[in-house]
Tab-separated table of C-alpha atoms and ligand atoms in Angstrom:
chain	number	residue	atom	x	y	z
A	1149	UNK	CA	115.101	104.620	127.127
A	1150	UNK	CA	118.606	105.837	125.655
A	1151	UNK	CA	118.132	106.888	122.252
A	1152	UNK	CA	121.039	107.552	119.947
A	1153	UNK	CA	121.526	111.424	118.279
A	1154	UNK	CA	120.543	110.177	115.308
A	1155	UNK	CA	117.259	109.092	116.561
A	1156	UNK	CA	116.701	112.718	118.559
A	1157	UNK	CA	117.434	114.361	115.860
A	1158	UNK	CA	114.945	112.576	113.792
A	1159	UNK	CA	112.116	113.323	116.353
A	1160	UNK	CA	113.136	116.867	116.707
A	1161	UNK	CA	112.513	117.017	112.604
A	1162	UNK	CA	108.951	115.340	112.945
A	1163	UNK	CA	108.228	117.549	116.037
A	1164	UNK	CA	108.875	120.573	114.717
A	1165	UNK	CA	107.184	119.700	111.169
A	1166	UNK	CA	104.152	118.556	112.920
A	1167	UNK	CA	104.113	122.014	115.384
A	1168	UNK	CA	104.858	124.059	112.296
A	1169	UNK	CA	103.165	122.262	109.664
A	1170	UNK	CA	100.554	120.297	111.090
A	1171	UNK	CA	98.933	121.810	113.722
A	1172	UNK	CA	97.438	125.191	112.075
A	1173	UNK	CA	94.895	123.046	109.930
A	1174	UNK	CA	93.990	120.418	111.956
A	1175	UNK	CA	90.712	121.384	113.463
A	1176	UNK	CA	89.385	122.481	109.924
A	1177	UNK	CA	90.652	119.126	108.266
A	1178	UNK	CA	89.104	117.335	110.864
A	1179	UNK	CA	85.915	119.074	110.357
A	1180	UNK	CA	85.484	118.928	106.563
A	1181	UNK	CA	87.351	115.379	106.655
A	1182	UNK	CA	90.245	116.485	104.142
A	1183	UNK	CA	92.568	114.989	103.437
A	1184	UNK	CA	96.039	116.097	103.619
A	1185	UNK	CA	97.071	116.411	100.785
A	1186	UNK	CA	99.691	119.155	100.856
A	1187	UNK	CA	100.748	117.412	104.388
A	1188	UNK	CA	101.461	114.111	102.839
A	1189	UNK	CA	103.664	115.771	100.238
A	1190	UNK	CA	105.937	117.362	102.425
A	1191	UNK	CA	106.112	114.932	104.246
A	1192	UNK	CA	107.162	112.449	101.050
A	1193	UNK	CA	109.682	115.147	100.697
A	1194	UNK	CA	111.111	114.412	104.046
A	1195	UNK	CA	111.201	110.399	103.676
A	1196	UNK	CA	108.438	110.238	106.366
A	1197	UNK	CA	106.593	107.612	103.832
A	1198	UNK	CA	109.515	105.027	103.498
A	1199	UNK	CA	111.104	105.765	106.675
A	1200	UNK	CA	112.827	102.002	106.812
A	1201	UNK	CA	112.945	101.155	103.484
A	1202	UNK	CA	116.855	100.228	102.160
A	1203	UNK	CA	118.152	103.718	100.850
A	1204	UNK	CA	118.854	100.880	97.679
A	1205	UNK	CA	115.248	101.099	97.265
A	1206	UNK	CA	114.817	104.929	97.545
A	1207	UNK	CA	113.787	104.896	101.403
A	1208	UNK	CA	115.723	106.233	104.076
A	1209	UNK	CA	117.246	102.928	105.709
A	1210	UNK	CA	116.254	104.371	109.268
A	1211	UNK	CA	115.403	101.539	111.840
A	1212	UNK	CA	112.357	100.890	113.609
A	1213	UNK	CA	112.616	102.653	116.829
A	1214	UNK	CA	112.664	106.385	114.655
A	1215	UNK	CA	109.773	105.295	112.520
A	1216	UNK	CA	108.396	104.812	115.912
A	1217	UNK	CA	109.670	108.442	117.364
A	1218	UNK	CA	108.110	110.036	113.969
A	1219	UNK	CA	104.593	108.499	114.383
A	1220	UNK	CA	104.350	109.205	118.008
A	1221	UNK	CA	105.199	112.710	116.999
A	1222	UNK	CA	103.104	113.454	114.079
A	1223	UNK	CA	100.292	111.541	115.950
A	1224	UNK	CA	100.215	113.646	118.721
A	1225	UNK	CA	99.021	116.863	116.274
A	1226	UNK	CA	97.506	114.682	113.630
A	1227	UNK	CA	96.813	111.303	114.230
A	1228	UNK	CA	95.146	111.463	111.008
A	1229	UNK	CA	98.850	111.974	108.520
A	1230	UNK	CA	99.920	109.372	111.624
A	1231	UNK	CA	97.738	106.246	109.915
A	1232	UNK	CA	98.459	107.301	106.233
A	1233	UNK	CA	102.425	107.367	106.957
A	1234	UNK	CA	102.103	103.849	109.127
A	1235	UNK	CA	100.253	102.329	105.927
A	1236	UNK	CA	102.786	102.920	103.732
A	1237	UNK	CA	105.811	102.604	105.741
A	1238	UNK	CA	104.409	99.059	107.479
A	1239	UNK	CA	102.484	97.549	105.881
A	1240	UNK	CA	102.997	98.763	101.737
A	1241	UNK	CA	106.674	99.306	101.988
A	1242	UNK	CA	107.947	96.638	104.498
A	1243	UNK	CA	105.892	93.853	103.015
A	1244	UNK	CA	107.380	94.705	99.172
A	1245	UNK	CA	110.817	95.054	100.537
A	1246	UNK	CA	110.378	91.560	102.728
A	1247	UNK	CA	108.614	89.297	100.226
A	1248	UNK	CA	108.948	91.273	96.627
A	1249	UNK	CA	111.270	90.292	93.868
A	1250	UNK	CA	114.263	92.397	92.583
A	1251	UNK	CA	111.660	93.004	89.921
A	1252	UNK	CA	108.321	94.103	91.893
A	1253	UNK	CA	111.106	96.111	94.598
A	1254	UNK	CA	112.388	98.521	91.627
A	1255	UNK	CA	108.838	98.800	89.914
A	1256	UNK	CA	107.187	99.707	92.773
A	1257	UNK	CA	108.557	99.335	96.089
A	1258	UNK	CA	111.157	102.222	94.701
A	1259	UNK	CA	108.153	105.047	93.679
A	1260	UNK	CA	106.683	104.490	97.525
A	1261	UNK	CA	109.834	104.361	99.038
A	1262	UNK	CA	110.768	107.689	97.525
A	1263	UNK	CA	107.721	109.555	98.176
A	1264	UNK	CA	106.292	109.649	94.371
A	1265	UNK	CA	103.509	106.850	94.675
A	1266	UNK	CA	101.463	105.744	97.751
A	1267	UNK	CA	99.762	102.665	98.865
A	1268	UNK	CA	97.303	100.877	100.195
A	1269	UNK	CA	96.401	97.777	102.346
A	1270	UNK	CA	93.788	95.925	101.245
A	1271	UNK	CA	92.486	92.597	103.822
A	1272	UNK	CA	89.450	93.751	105.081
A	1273	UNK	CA	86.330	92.632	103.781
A	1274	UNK	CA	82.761	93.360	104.313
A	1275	UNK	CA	82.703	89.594	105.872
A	1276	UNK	CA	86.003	89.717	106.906
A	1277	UNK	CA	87.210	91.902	109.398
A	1278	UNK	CA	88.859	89.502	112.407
A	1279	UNK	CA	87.756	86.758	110.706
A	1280	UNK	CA	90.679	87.548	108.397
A	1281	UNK	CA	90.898	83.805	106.549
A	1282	UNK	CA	87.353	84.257	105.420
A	1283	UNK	CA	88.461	85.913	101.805
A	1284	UNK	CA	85.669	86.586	99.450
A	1285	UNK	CA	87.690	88.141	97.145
A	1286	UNK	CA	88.682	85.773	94.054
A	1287	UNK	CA	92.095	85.757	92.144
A	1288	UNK	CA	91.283	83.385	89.494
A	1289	UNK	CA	94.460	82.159	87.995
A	1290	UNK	CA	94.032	81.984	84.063
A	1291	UNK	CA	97.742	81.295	83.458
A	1292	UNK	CA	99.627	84.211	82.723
A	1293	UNK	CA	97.614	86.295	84.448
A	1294	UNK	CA	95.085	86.637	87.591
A	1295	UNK	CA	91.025	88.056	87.441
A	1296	UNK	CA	90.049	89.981	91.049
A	1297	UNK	CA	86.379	90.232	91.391
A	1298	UNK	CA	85.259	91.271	95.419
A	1299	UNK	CA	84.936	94.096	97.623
A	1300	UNK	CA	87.667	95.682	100.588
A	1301	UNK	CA	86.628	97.411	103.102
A	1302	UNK	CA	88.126	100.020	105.216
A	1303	UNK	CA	91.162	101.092	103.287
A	1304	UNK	CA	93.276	103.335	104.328
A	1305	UNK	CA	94.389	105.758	101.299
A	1306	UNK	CA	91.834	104.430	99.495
A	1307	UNK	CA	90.864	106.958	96.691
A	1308	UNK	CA	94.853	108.536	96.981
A	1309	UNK	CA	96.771	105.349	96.706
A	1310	UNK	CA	98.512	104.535	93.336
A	1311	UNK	CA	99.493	100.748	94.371
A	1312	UNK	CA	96.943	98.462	96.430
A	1313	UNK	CA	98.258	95.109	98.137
A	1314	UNK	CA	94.937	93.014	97.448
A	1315	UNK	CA	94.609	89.782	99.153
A	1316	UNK	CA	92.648	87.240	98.001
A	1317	UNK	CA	91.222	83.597	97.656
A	1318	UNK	CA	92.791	81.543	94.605
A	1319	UNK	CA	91.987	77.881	96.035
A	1320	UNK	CA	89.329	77.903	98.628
A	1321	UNK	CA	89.235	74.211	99.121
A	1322	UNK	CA	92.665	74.928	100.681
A	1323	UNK	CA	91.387	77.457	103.285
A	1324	UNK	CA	93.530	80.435	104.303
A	1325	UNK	CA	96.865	78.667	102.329
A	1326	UNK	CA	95.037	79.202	98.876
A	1327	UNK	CA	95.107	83.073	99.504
A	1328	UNK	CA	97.706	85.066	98.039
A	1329	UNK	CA	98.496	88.652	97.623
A	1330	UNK	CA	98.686	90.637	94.559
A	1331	UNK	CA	100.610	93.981	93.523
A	1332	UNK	CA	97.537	96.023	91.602
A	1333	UNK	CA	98.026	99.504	90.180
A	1334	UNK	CA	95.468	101.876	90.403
A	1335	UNK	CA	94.700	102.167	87.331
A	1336	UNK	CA	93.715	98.580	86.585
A	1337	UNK	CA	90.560	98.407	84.035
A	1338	UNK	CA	87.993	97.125	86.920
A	1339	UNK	CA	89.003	99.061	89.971
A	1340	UNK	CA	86.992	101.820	91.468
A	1341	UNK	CA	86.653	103.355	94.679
A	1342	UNK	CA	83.675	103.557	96.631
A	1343	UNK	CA	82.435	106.802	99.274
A	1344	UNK	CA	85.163	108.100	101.706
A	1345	UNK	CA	83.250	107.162	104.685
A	1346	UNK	CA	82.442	109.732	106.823
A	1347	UNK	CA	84.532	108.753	110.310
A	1348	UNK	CA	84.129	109.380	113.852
A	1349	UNK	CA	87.826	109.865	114.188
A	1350	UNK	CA	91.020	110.076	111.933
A	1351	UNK	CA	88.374	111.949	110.155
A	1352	UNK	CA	90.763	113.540	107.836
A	1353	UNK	CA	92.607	110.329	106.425
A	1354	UNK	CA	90.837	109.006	103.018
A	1355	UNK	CA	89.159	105.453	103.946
A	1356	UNK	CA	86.811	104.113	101.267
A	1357	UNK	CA	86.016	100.736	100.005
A	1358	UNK	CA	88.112	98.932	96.923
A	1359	UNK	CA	85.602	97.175	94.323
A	1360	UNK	CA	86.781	94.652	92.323
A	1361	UNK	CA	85.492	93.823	89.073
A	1362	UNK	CA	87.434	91.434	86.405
A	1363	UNK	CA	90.771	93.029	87.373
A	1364	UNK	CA	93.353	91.502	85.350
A	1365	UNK	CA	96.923	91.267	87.175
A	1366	UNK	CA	100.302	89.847	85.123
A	1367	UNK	CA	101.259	86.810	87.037
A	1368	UNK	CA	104.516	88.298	88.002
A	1369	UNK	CA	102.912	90.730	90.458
A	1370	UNK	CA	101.704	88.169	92.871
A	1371	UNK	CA	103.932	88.312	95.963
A	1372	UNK	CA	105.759	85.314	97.327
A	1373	UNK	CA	104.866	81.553	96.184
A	1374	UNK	CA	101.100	80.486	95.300
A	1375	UNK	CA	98.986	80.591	98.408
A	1376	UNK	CA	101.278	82.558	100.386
A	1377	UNK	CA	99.115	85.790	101.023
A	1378	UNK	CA	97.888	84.949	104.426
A	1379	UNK	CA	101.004	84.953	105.993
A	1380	UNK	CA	102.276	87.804	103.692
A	1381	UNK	CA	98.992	89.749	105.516
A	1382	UNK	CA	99.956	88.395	109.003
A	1383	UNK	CA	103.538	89.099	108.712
A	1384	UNK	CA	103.240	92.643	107.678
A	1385	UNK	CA	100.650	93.445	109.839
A	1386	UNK	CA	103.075	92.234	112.991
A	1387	UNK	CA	105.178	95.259	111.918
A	1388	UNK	CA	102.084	97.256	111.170
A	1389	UNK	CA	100.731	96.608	114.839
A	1390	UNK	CA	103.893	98.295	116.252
A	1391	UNK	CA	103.208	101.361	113.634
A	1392	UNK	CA	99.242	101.630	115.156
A	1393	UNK	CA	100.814	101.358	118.593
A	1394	UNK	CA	102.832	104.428	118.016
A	1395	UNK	CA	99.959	106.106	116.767
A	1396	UNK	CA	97.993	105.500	119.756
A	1397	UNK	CA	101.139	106.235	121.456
A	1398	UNK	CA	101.162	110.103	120.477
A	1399	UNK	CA	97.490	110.474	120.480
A	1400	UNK	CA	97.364	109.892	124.143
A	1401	UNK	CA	100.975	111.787	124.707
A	1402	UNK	CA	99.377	114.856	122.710
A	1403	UNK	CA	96.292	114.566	125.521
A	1404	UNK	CA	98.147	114.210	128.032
A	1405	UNK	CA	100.397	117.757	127.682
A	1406	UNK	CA	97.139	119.658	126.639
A	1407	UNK	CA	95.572	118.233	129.801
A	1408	UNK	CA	98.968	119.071	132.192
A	1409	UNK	CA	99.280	122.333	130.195
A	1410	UNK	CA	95.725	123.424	131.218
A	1411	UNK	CA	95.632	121.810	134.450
A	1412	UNK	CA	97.928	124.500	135.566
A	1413	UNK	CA	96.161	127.755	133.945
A	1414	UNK	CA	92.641	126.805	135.127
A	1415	UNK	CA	91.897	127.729	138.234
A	1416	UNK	CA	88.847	126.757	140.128
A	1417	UNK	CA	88.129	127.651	143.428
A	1418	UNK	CA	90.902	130.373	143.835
A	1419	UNK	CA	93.347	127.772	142.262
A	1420	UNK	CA	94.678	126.267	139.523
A	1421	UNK	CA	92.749	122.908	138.965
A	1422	UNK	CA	96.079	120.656	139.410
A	1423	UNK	CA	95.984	121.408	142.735
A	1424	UNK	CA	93.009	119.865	143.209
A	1425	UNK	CA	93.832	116.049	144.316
A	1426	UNK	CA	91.698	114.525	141.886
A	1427	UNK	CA	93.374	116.312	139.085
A	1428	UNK	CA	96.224	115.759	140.219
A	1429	UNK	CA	95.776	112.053	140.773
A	1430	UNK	CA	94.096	111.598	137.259
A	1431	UNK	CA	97.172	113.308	135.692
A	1432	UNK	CA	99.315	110.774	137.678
A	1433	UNK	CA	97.536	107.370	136.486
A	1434	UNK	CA	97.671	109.677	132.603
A	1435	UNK	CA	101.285	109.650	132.845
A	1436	UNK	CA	101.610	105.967	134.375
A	1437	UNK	CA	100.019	104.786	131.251
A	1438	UNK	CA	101.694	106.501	128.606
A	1439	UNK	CA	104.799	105.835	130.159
A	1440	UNK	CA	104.079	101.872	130.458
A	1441	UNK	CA	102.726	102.363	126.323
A	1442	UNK	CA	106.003	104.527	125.705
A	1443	UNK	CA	108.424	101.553	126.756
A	1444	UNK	CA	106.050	98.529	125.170
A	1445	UNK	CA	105.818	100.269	121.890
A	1446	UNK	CA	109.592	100.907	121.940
A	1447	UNK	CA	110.492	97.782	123.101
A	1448	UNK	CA	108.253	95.791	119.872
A	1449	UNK	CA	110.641	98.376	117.960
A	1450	UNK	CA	113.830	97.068	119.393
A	1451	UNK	CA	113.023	93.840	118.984
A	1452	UNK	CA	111.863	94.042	114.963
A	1453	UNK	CA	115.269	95.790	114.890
A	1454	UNK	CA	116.900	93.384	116.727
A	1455	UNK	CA	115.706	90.934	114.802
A	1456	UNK	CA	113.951	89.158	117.887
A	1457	UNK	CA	110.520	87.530	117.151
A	1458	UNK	CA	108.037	90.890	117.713
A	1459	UNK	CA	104.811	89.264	116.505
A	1460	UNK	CA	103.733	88.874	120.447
A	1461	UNK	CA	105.424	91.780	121.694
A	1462	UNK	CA	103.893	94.087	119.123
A	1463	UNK	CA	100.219	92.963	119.823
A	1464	UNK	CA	100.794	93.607	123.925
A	1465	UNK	CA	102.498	96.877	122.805
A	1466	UNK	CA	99.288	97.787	120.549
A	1467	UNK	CA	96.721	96.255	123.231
A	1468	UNK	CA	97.979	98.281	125.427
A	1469	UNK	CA	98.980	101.458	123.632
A	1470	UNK	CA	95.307	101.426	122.150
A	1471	UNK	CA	93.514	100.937	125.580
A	1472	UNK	CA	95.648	103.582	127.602
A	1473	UNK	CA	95.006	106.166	124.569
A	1474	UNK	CA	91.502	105.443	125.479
A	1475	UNK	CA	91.318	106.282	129.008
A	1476	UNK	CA	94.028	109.136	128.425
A	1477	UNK	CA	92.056	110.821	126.220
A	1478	UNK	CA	88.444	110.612	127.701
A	1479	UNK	CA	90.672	111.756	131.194
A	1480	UNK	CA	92.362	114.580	128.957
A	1481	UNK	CA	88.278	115.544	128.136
A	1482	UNK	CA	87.050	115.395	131.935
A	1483	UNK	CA	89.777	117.776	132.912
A	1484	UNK	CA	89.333	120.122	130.316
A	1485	UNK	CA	85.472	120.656	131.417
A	1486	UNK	CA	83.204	122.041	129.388
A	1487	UNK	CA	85.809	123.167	127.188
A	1488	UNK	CA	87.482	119.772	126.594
A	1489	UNK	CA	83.947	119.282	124.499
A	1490	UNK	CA	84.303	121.871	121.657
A	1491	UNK	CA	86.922	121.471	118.526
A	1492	UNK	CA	88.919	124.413	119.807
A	1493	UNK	CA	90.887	122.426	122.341
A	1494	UNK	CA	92.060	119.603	120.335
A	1495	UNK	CA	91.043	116.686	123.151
A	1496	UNK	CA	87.776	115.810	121.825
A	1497	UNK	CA	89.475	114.888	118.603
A	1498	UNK	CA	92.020	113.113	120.115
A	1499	UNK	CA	89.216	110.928	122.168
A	1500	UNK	CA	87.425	110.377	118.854
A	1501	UNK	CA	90.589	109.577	116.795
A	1502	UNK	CA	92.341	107.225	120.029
A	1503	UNK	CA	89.005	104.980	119.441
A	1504	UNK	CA	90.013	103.570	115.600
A	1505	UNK	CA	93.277	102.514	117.091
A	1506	UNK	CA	91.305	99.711	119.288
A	1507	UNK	CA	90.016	98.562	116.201
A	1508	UNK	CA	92.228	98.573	112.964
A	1509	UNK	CA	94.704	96.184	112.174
A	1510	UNK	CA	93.381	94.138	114.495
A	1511	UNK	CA	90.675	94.709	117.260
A	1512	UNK	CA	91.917	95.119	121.363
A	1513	UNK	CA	89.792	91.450	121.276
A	1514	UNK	CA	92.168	89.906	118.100
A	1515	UNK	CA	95.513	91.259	119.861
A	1516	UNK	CA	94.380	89.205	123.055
A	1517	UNK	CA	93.522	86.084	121.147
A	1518	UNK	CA	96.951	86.238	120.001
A	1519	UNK	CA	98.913	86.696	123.276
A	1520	UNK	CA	96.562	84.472	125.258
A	1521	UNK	CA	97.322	81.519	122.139
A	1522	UNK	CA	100.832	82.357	122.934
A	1523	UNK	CA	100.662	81.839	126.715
A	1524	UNK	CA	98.765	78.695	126.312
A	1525	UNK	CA	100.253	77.276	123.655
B	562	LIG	N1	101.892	86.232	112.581
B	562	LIG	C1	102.189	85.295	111.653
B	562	LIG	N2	101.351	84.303	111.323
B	562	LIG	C2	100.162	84.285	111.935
B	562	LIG	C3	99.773	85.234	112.903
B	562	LIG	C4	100.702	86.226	113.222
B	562	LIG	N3	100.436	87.189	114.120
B	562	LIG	N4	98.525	84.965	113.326
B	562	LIG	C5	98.128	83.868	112.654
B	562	LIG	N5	99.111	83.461	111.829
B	562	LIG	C6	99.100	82.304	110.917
B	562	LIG	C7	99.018	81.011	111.701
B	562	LIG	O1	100.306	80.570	112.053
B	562	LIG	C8	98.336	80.115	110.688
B	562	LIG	O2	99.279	79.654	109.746
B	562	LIG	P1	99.460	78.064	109.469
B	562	LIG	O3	98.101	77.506	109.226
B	562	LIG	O4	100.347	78.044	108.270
B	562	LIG	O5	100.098	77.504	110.691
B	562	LIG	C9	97.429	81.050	109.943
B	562	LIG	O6	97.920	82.368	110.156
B	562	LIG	C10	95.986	81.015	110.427
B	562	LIG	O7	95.997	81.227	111.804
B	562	LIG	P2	94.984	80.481	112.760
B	562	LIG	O8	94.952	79.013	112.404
B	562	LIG	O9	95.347	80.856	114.148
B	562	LIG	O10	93.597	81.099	112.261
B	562	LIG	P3	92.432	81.768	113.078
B	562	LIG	O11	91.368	82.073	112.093
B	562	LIG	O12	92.078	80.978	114.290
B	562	LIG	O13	93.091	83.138	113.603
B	562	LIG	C11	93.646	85.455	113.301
B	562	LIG	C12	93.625	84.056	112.712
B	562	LIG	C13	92.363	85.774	114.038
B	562	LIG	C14	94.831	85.571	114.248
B	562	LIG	C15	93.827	86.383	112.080
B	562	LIG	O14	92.740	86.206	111.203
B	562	LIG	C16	93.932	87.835	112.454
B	562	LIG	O15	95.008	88.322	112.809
B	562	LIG	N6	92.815	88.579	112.348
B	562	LIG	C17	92.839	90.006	112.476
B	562	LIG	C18	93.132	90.582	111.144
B	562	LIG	C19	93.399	92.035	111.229
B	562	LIG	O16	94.295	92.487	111.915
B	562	LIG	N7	92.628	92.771	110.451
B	562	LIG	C20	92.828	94.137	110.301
B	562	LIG	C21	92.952	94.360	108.854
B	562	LIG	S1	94.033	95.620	108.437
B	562	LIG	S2	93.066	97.209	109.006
């Protein structure tokens, strides 16, 4: 794929920051699950967090396809900063810029645009993971003014974020179109933070529940009409697929050049290991399927920027981005040996980290119910 100097360039920045910057701490944050704090900073300072945002708003008016390039290359080092900048840009950002008024854009979408505020996602329930129409959460409408009461699960940012995007049920005898979606600063009388759970990958990213209790949010910081929010969640999350993808994309390119890189220094039985056919052959189906994930994920990218429908291309771009980080990883493991299984040589963390990405914002299982409903519709 031809890519313009603009969008090189913009790679080269993220590659070297995430070589430079990234890399020397990120066995020890993935051990004591910190969260990168410093990281995230500089990278606010480099418009990483509101990569597509209108420069209007404070972001950097970049398209797609270099978001893409910078999460594929901060993934590949730290695919934990990869999730917290894909929140933000994808799914906090994008949906505020998309569906916010002038009013909610300059209160808010401008601070997380700009780097000075971050966000958070918040769908997932306890009871509702796929099952995303089954909202517990309540937004009781008293007039002027909404009351949250419920739980969310699994957010990303959690305990760090200064805005959350809470969806939840106002009219449940109206199903999934009595669910809307609600601007809610952190510091809302009501709303605490549970535990940072303690991960099997992306160990270093901050992911804690959201409780809910008698939250209180001004009317004009709902987003879109009344009972909008499912479709506010499902559109952003199109965009956020293609984010995820890219993720998974540089988790399994980072594998892959550790496992090529060592293939050639090992040597086993008076050679160096890639000699050995089924190295050799393993590295070939490795690069087959990051290749294939390289031009799916780009291709969701061209079409959001195109302005093409991308809610089908960017679930086969995640599917499959997710499932080949998978197998690249565990293969990036087997040909390290015995080493591949310590912290020192990166792989097993990129196996443990590849797994979330077959799971969040939407399962391998949701992203085929979607293209299989578009097939047979
Ligand atoms: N883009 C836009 N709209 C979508 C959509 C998509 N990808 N998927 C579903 N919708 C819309 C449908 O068009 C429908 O709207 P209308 O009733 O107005 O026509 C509505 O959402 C409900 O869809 P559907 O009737 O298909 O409901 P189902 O419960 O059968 O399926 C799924 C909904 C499973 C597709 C949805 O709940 C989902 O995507 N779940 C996964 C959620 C997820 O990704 N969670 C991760 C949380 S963030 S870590």
């Amino acid at each position: 794929m031809k890519l313009s100097e603009e969008q090189k360039m913009i790679r080269n920045i993220a590659r070297e920051f995430a070589e430079n910057e990234l890399l020397p701490g990120v066995i020890e944050r993935d051990k004591s699950a910190l969260y990168p704090k410093v990281q995230i900073a500089q990278m606010q300072n480099l418009g990483f967090l509101g990569m597509t945002t209108d420069p209007r708003y404070g972001g950097g008016g970049m398209d797609i396809l270099s978001y893409v390039l910078v999460m594929e290359e901060i993934s590949k080092i730290d695919a934990s900063c990869g999730v917290i900048i894909s929140v933000n840009n994808s799914l906090v950002c994008w949906g505020l810029e998309e569906y916010g008024t002038e009013e909610q854009k300059e209160k808010y979408l401008r601070p997380l645009a700009s780097g000075q505020m971050l966000g958070a996602f918040c769908l997932s329930e306890p009871e509702a993971g796929s099952d995303a129409t089954s909202q517990n959460t309540t937004a009781e409408d008293k007039g002027d003014h909404y009351v949250l009461n419920g739980i969310k699960n699994w957010i990303t940012n959690g305990k760090y974020a200064d805005i959350y995007l809470i969806i939840a049920q106002t009219h449940p005898e109206k199903g999934h179109h009595g669910i809307n979606a609600f601007i809610v600063e952190a510091n809302s009388e009501g709303l605490t933070t549970g535990e940072k759970e303690d991960k099997m990958g992306i160990r270093s990213s901050d992911t804690c529940s959201v409780l809910l209790n008698e939250v209180k949010v001004p009317k004009e910081n709902r987003i879109g009409e009344d009972g909008f929010g499912f479709k506010f969640a499902m559109n952003t999350l199109n965009g956020g697929r293609i984010g995820i993808a890219a993720q998974a994309l540089g988790i399994a390119a980072g594998a892959y050049e550790r496992a090529l890189a060592y293939s050639k220094e090992r040597k086993a039985f008076g050679v160096p290991i890639s000699h050995h056919q089924d190295v050799a052959f393993k590295l070939a189906d490795m690069a087959t399927l990051l290749e294939a994930s390289r031009l799916l994920v780009y291709e969701a990218a061209q079409d959001k920027d195109a302005g093409r429908p991308y809610d089908i291309s960017s679930s086969i771009a995640k599917l499959y981005a997710a499932e080949a980080a998978m197998k690249i990883t565990t293969e990036a493991v087997q040909i390290h040996g015995g080493y591949g299984h310590v912290r020192e040589y990166h792989v097993e963390r990129m196996m443990r980290d590849a797994k979330i990405t077959q799971i969040y914002e939407g399962t391998s299982e949701i992203q085929k119910l979607i293209i299989s409903r578009s097939i047979l519709r």
